PDB file of C-alpha atoms in Angstrom:
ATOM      1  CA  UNK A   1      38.479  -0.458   3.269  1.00 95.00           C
ATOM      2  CA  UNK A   2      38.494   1.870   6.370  1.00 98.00           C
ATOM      3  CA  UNK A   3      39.040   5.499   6.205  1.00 98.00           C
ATOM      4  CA  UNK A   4      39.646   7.364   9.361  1.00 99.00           C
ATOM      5  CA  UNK A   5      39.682  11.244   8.809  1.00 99.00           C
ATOM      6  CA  UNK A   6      41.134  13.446  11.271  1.00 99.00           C
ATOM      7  CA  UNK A   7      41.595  17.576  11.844  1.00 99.00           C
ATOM      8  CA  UNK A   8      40.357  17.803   8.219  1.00 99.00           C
ATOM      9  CA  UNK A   9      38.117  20.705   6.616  1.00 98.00           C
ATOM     10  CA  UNK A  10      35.794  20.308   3.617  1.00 97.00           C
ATOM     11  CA  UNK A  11      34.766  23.912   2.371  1.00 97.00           C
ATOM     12  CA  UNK A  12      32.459  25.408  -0.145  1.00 94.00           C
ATOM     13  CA  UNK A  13      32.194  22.482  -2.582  1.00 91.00           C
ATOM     14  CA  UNK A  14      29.717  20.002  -3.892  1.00 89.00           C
ATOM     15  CA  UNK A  15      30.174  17.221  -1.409  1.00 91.00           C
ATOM     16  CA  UNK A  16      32.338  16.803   1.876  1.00 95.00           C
ATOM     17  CA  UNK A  17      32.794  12.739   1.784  1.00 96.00           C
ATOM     18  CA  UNK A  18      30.837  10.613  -0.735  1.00 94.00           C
ATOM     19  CA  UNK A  19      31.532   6.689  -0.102  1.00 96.00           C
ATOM     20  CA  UNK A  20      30.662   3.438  -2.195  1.00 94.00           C
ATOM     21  CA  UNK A  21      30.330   0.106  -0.189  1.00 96.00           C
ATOM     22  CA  UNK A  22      31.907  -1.725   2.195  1.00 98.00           C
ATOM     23  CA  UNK A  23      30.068  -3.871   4.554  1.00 98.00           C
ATOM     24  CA  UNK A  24      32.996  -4.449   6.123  1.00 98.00           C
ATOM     25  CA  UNK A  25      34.744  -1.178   6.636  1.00 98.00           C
ATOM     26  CA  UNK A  26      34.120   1.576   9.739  1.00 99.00           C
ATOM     27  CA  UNK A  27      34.564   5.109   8.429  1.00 99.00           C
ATOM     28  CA  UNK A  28      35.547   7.769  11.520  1.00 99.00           C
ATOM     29  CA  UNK A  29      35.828  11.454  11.281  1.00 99.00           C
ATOM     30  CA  UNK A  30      37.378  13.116  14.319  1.00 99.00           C
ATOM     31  CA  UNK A  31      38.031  16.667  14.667  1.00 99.00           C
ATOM     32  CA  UNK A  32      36.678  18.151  10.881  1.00 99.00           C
ATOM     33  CA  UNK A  33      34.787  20.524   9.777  1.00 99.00           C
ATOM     34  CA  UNK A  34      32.373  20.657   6.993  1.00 98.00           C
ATOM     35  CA  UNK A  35      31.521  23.656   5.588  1.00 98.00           C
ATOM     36  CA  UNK A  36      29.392  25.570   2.532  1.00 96.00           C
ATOM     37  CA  UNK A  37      28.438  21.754   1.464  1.00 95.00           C
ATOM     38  CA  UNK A  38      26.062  20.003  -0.527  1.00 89.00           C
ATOM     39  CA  UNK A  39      24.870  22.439  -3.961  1.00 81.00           C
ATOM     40  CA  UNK A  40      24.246  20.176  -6.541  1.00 77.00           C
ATOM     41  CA  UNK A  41      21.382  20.803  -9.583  1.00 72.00           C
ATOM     42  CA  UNK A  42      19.664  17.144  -8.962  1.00 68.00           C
ATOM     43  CA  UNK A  43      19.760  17.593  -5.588  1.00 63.00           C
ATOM     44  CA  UNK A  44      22.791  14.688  -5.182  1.00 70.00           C
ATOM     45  CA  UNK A  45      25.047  16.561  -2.754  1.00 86.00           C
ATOM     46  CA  UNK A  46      25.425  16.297   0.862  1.00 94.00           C
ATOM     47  CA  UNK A  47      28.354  17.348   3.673  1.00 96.00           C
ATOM     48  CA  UNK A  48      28.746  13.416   4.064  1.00 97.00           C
ATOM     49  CA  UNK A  49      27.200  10.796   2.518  1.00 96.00           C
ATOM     50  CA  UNK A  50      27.959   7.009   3.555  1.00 97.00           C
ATOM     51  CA  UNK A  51      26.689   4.339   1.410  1.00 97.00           C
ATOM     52  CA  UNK A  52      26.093   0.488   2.642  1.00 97.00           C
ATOM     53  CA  UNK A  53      28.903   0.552   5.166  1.00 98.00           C
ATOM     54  CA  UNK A  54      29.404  -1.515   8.196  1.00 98.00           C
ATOM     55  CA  UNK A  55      29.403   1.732  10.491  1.00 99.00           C
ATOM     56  CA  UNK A  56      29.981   5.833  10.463  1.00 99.00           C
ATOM     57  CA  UNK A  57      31.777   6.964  13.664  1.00 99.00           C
ATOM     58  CA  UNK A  58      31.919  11.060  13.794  1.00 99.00           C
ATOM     59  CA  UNK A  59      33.176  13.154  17.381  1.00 99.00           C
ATOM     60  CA  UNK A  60      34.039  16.373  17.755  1.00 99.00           C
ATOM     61  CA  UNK A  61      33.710  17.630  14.510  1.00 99.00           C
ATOM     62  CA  UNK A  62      31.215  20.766  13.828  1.00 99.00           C
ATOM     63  CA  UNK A  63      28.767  20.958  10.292  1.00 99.00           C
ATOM     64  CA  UNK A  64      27.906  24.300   9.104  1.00 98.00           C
ATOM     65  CA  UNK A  65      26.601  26.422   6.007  1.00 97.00           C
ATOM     66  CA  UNK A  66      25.079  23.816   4.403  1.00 96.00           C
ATOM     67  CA  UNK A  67      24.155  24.691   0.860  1.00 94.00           C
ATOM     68  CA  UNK A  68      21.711  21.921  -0.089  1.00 92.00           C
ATOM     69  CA  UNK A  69      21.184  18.527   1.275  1.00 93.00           C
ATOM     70  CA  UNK A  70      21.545  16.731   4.564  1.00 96.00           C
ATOM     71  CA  UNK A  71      24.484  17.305   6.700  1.00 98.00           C
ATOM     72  CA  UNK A  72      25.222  13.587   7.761  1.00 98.00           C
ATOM     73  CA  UNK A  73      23.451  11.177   5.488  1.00 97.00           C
ATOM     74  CA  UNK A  74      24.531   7.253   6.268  1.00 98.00           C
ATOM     75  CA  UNK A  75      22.946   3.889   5.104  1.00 98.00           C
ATOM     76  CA  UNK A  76      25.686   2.588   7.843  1.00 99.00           C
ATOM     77  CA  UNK A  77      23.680  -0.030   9.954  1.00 99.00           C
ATOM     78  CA  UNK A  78      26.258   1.223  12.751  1.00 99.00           C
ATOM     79  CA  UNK A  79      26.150   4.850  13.527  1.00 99.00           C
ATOM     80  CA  UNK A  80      27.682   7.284  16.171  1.00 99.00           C
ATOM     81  CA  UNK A  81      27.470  11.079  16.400  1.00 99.00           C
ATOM     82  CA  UNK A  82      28.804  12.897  19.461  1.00 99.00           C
ATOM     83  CA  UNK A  83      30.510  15.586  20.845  1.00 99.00           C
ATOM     84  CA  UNK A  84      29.908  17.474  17.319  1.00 99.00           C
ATOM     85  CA  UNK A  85      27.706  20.642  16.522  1.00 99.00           C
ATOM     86  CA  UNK A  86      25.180  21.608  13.525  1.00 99.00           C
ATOM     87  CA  UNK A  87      24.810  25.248  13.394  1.00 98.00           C
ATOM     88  CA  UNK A  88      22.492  25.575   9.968  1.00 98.00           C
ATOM     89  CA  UNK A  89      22.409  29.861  11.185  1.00 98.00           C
ATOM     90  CA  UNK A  90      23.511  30.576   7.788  1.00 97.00           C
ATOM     91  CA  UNK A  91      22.193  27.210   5.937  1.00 96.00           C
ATOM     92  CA  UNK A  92      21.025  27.107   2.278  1.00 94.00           C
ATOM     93  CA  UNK A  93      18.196  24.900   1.083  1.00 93.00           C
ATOM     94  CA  UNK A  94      19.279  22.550   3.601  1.00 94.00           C
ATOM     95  CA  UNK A  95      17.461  19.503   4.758  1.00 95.00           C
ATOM     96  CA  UNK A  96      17.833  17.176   7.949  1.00 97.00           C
ATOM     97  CA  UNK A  97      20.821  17.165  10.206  1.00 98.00           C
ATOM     98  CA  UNK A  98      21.037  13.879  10.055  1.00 99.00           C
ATOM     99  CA  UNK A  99      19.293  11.449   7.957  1.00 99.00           C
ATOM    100  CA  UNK A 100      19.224   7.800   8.362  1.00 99.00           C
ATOM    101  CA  UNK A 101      17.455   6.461   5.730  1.00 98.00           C
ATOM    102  CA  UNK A 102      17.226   3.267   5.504  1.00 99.00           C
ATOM    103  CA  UNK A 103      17.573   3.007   9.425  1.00 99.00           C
ATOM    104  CA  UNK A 104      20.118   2.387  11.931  1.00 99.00           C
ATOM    105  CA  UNK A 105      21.137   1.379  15.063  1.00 99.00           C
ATOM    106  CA  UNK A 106      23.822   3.235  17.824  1.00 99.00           C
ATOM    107  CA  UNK A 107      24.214   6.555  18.999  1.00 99.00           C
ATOM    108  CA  UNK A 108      23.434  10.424  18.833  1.00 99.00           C
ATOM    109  CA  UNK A 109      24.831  12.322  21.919  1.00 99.00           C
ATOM    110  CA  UNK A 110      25.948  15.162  23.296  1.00 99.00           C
ATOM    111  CA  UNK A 111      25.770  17.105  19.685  1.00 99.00           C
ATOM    112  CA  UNK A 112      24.221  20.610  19.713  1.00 99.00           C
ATOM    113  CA  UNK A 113      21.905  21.773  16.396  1.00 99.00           C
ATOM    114  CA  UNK A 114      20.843  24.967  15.384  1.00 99.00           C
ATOM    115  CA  UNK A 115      18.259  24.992  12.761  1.00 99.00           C
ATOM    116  CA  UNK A 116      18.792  27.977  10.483  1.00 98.00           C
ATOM    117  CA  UNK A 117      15.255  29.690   8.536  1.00 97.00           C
ATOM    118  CA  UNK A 118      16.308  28.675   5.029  1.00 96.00           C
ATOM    119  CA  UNK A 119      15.829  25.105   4.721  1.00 95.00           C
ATOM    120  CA  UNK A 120      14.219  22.952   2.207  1.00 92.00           C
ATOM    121  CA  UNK A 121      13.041  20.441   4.880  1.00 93.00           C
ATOM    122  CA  UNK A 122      12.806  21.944   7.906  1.00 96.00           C
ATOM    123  CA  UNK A 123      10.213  18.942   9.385  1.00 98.00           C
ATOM    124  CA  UNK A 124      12.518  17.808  11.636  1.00 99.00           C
ATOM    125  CA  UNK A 125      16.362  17.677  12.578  1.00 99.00           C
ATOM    126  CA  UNK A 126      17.253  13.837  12.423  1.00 99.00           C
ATOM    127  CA  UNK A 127      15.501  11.618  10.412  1.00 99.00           C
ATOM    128  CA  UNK A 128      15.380   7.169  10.537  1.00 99.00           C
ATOM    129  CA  UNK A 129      14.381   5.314   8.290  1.00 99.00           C
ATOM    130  CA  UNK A 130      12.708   7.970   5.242  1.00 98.00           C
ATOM    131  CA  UNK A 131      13.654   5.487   2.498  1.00 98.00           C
ATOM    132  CA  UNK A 132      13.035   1.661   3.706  1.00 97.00           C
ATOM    133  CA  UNK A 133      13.804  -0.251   6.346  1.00 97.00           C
ATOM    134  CA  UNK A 134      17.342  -1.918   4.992  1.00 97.00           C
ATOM    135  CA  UNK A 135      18.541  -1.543   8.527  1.00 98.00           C
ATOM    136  CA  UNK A 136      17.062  -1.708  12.139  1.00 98.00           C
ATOM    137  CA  UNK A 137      16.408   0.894  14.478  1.00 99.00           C
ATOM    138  CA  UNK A 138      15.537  -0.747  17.858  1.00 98.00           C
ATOM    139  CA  UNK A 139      17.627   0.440  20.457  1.00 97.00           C
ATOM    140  CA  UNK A 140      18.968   3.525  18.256  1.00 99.00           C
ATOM    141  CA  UNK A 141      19.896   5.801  21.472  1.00 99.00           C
ATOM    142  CA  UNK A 142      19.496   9.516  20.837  1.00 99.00           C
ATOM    143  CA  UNK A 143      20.277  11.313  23.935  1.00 99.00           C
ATOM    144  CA  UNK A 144      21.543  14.502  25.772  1.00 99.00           C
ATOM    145  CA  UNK A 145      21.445  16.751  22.804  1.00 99.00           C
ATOM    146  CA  UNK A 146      21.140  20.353  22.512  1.00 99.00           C
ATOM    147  CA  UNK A 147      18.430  21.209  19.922  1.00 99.00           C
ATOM    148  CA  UNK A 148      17.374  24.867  19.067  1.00 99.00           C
ATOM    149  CA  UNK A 149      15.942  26.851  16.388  1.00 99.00           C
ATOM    150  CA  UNK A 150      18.022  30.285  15.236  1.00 98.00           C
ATOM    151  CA  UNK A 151      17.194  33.230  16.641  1.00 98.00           C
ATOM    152  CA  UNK A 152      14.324  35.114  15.026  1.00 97.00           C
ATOM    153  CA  UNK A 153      13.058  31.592  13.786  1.00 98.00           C
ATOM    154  CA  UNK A 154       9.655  31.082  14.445  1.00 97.00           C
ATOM    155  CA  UNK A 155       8.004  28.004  13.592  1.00 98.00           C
ATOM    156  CA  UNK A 156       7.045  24.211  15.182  1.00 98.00           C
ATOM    157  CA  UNK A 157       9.656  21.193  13.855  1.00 99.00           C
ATOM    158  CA  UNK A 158      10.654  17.518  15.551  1.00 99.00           C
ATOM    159  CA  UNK A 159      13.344  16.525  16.978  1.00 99.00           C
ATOM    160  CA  UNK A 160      13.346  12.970  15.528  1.00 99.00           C
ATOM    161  CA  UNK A 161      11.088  11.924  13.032  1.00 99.00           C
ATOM    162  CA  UNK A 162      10.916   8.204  12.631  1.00 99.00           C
ATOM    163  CA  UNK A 163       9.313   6.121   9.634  1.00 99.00           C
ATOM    164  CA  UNK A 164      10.773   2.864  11.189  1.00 98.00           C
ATOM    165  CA  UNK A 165       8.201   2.110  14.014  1.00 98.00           C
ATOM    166  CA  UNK A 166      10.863   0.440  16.080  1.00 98.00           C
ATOM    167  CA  UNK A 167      11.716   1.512  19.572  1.00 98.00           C
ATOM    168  CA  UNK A 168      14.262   4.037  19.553  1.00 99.00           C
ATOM    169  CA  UNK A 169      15.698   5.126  22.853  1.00 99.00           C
ATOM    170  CA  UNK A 170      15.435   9.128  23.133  1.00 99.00           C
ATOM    171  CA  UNK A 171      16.110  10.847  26.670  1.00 98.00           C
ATOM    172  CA  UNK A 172      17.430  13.698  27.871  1.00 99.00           C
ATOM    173  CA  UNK A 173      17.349  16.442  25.086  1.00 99.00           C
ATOM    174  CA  UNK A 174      17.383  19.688  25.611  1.00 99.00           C
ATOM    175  CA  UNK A 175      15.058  21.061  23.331  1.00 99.00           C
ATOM    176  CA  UNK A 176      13.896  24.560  22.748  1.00 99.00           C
ATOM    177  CA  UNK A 177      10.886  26.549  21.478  1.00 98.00           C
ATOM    178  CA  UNK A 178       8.699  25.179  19.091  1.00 99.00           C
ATOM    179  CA  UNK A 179      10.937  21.762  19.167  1.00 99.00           C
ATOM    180  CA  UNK A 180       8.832  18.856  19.858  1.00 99.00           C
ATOM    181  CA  UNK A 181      10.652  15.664  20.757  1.00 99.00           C
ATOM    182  CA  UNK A 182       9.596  12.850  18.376  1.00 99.00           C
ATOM    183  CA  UNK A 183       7.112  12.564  15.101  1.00 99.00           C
ATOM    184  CA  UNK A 184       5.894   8.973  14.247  1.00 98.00           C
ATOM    185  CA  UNK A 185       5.445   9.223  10.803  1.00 97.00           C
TER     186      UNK A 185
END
């Protein structure tokens, strides 16, 4: 069924949210924060991870101190991100902000990322369509983001990096040093 989470912390555990599927069902987070997520030994953990539902919704809700993992990881065909913030400053072995792997469709705004030195994966900070292509991508809008690296990091990363080939919709970013918009990979 649904599940609507609202002005909830996760802190300094395995996992934030871990979902089964529901092709049917919206999960929204409004107003949380997820922090010291994702350690696990095999590599299993992440601060959310949303299996094969119909959509993720998450505003105004702030990811931080990852410990392993991906921040937002969703095989949601249906995703939004916005008004939220991914400050990885003081990460762990962390990997992308947000990782869409078997593709998606919707919208990433108006989120600011930090990306923090100690990351497993630091190739880029959102990622569509790693694992397959379950889900597609055309018209995926990513747009009017903040994107930076922390300070003292020095080093060249993407923005998006996209293994689905289909036309995603990026404008307006505001990207900073060694951030390059978009990897075709």
């Amino acid at each position: 069924g649904n599940l609507d989470v609202s002005n909830s912390m996760f802190r300094n555990s395995q996992q934030g949210i871990l979902s089964g599927t529901d092709p049917s069902a919206t999960i929204r987070i409004d107003r949380s924060t997820f922090s010291g997520l994702g350690l696990c030994a095999s590599d299993c953990a992440h601060s959310i991870y949303v299996g094969r539902y119909a959509a993720l919704e998450i505003t105004r809700s702030r990811f931080e101190r990852g410990t392993g993992g991906h921040y937002i990881k969703s095989r949601a065909p249906r995703v939004t991100v916005s008004d939220s913030s991914f400050d990885d400053t003081a990460g762990q072995a962390t990997n992308y902000m947000i990782d869409l792997p078997a593709g998606a469709r919707g919208m990433i705004a108006n989120n600011i990322f930090v990306q923090g030195e100690n990351k497993e994966n630091w190739s880029a900070f959102v990622a569509v369509s790693a694992e397959g292509q379950d889900n597609p991508s055309a018209g995926l809008v990513i747009r009017d983001n903040e994107a930076s690296l922390a300070p003292g990091v020095d080093r060249n990363t993407f923005f998006v990096a996209d293994w689905s080939g289909d036309a995603l919709q990026i404008a307006s970013n505001d990207l900073g040093s060694g951030i390059s918009v978009f990897d075709r990979r």
